Amino acid sequence: MAQPSDDQLRAILVDMVGARVQARRLWNLQRQGQVGTLAPIDGHEAAIAATAHALDPEQDWIFPQYREPLALQRFGAEVLDRYLLYNVGHPAGSHLPPAVRVAPLQISLATQIPHAVGLAWGMTLQNQPGVVTVFFGDGSSSEGDFYEAGNLAGVLGVPVIFLCINNQWAISTPLHQQTAAETIAAKAAAFGMPGLTVDGNDAAAMYDAVDEARTRALAGQGPTLIEALLYRLGAHTTADDPTRYVPAEELEEARRNDPTERLRVHLVERGLWDDEAHTATEAAALARFDEAFDRARTTPIAPDAVLDHCTTVDSQRLARQRALLLDPEGAES
Ligand SMILES: Cc1ncc(C[n+]2csc(CCOP(=O)(O)OP(=O)(O)O)c2C)c(N)n1
Ligand SMILES: [Mg+2]
């Protein structure tokens, strides 16, 4: 058992509080038409932030789905920059700066899972240290990619942590229509790896589970499937109206278990946190956000930027397309 230290718990709460206020600001910007569709983080904060704190940004990798980026800033300020570029529709938002070990967010469900296993396999072959953590939802766990990647990871024994964020909804599909299995963790048995269900609203429990899976992976003992059981407290995305399908009493019950409030109360009771720290954390996160958003908004988009990073070297066809984008009239003549 590796419990997080008091300092680590405080740092996890800072990330959780910051991610939530930043997500609220983004939601408002979306309503003002300044950014595209996005997915709120409410209810996922402990599972994501505690996981990031149990990992080492210097050697471990994270493959997110689409709700994680704001709570992953421990892996580098560029994570926020890239996420905001993505939200304002800048092609650079989908590119991977080599020094930041967080892959771009993924919307095509579960496709990030084989990518994560492939990277971990490559790291093993090249004798590189570190583990790869891949986030995916309960909905993604029904995709073929999850089963193929899980099977391959089990056979190869690669250092991967499969981190299923089970928020009990996939848009309007409830968990009981997603799987007849008792838990998502149970599926690990078929891959030949350990699987455990963790209280995803409990930051310390999440830290502990990820730390243990990481230790196993680093010792060459292979992958682990961790199911973080929590509840989606917000809408699926800015395009969704969950009041049409989420039972009000179920949501109310889940709100009583809000992970951020739970950790805040725990730290206040132990004299490790107070209102002043909370307010200062929110203000600092918003200041950081506003500065990064300004940068994203004012970053020029070259007409051919959409073709950058498609391939290492432009093919003749790509070069022709690039010329066309840069000078549509010139290319016509
Ligand atoms: C391959 C694929 N199929 C369908 C969709 C449409 N879609 C977008 S989000 C979503 C639900 C995903 O649920 P889950 O994996 O539980 O993640 P959550 O949104 O709950 O965080 C679906 C079906 C998609 N993006 N990709
Ligand atoms: Mg879900």
PDB file of C-alpha atoms and ligand atoms in Angstrom, residues 39 44 65-68 107-111 136-141 143 165-172 178 232 236-237, ligand 1:
ATOM      1  CA  ALA A  39     -16.866  17.455 -22.594  1.00  0.00           C
ATOM      2  CA  HIS A  44     -13.868  12.560 -12.959  1.00  0.00           C
ATOM      3  CA  GLN A  65      -9.865   9.841 -24.049  1.00  0.00           C
ATOM      4  CA  TYR A  66     -11.420  13.359 -24.211  1.00  0.00           C
ATOM      5  CA  ARG A  67     -12.355  14.337 -20.648  1.00  0.00           C
ATOM      6  CA  GLU A  68      -8.893  14.167 -19.096  1.00  0.00           C
ATOM      7  CA  ILE A 107     -12.675  11.151 -29.686  1.00  0.00           C
ATOM      8  CA  SER A 108     -12.846   8.043 -31.865  1.00  0.00           C
ATOM      9  CA  LEU A 109     -13.703   5.660 -29.027  1.00  0.00           C
ATOM     10  CA  ALA A 110     -11.046   3.200 -27.849  1.00  0.00           C
ATOM     11  CA  THR A 111      -8.627   3.823 -30.711  1.00  0.00           C
ATOM     12  CA  PHE A 136     -11.073   5.090 -21.659  1.00  0.00           C
ATOM     13  CA  GLY A 137     -14.717   5.087 -20.690  1.00  0.00           C
ATOM     14  CA  ASP A 138     -17.268   2.402 -19.890  1.00  0.00           C
ATOM     15  CA  GLY A 139     -18.657   3.030 -23.393  1.00  0.00           C
ATOM     16  CA  SER A 140     -15.236   2.482 -24.961  1.00  0.00           C
ATOM     17  CA  SER A 141     -14.933  -0.821 -23.129  1.00  0.00           C
ATOM     18  CA  GLU A 143     -15.298  -1.494 -28.596  1.00  0.00           C
ATOM     19  CA  ILE A 165     -13.297   5.635 -16.145  1.00  0.00           C
ATOM     20  CA  ASN A 166     -16.643   4.014 -15.457  1.00  0.00           C
ATOM     21  CA  ASN A 167     -18.916   7.042 -15.036  1.00  0.00           C
ATOM     22  CA  GLN A 168     -21.950   4.800 -15.591  1.00  0.00           C
ATOM     23  CA  TRP A 169     -23.030   6.556 -18.794  1.00  0.00           C
ATOM     24  CA  ALA A 170     -22.004   6.543 -22.441  1.00  0.00           C
ATOM     25  CA  ILE A 171     -23.960   9.586 -23.620  1.00  0.00           C
ATOM     26  CA  SER A 172     -27.491   8.327 -22.751  1.00  0.00           C
ATOM     27  CA  GLN A 178     -23.417  -1.387 -21.759  1.00  0.00           C
ATOM     28  CA  ARG A 232     -20.714  11.644 -14.523  1.00  0.00           C
ATOM     29  CA  HIS A 236     -22.009  14.336 -21.735  1.00  0.00           C
ATOM     30  CA  THR A 237     -20.917  17.388 -23.743  1.00  0.00           C
TER      31      THR A 237
HETATM   32  C1  LIG B   1     -15.935   4.728 -32.536  1.00  0.00           C
HETATM   33  C2  LIG B   1     -16.942   5.696 -32.001  1.00  0.00           C
HETATM   34  N1  LIG B   1     -18.244   5.332 -31.911  1.00  0.00           N
HETATM   35  C3  LIG B   1     -19.149   6.208 -31.413  1.00  0.00           C
HETATM   36  C4  LIG B   1     -18.775   7.459 -31.018  1.00  0.00           C
HETATM   37  C5  LIG B   1     -19.824   8.456 -30.484  1.00  0.00           C
HETATM   38  N2  LIG B   1     -19.605   8.674 -29.063  1.00  0.00           N
HETATM   39  C6  LIG B   1     -18.923   9.763 -28.636  1.00  0.00           C
HETATM   40  S1  LIG B   1     -18.760   9.782 -26.988  1.00  0.00           S
HETATM   41  C7  LIG B   1     -19.638   8.357 -26.803  1.00  0.00           C
HETATM   42  C8  LIG B   1     -19.864   7.762 -25.447  1.00  0.00           C
HETATM   43  C9  LIG B   1     -18.590   7.288 -24.815  1.00  0.00           C
HETATM   44  O1  LIG B   1     -18.834   6.854 -23.517  1.00  0.00           O
HETATM   45  P1  LIG B   1     -17.668   6.506 -22.538  1.00  0.00           P
HETATM   46  O2  LIG B   1     -16.598   5.744 -23.238  1.00  0.00           O
HETATM   47  O3  LIG B   1     -18.285   5.857 -21.347  1.00  0.00           O
HETATM   48  O4  LIG B   1     -17.032   7.925 -22.136  1.00  0.00           O
HETATM   49  P2  LIG B   1     -17.713   9.137 -21.352  1.00  0.00           P
HETATM   50  O5  LIG B   1     -18.272  10.057 -22.395  1.00  0.00           O
HETATM   51  O6  LIG B   1     -18.771   8.581 -20.474  1.00  0.00           O
HETATM   52  O7  LIG B   1     -16.621   9.803 -20.587  1.00  0.00           O
HETATM   53  C10 LIG B   1     -20.051   7.866 -28.052  1.00  0.00           C
HETATM   54  C11 LIG B   1     -20.853   6.652 -28.251  1.00  0.00           C
HETATM   55  C12 LIG B   1     -17.407   7.806 -31.143  1.00  0.00           C
HETATM   56  N3  LIG B   1     -16.948   8.995 -30.740  1.00  0.00           N
HETATM   57  N4  LIG B   1     -16.518   6.908 -31.603  1.00  0.00           N
END
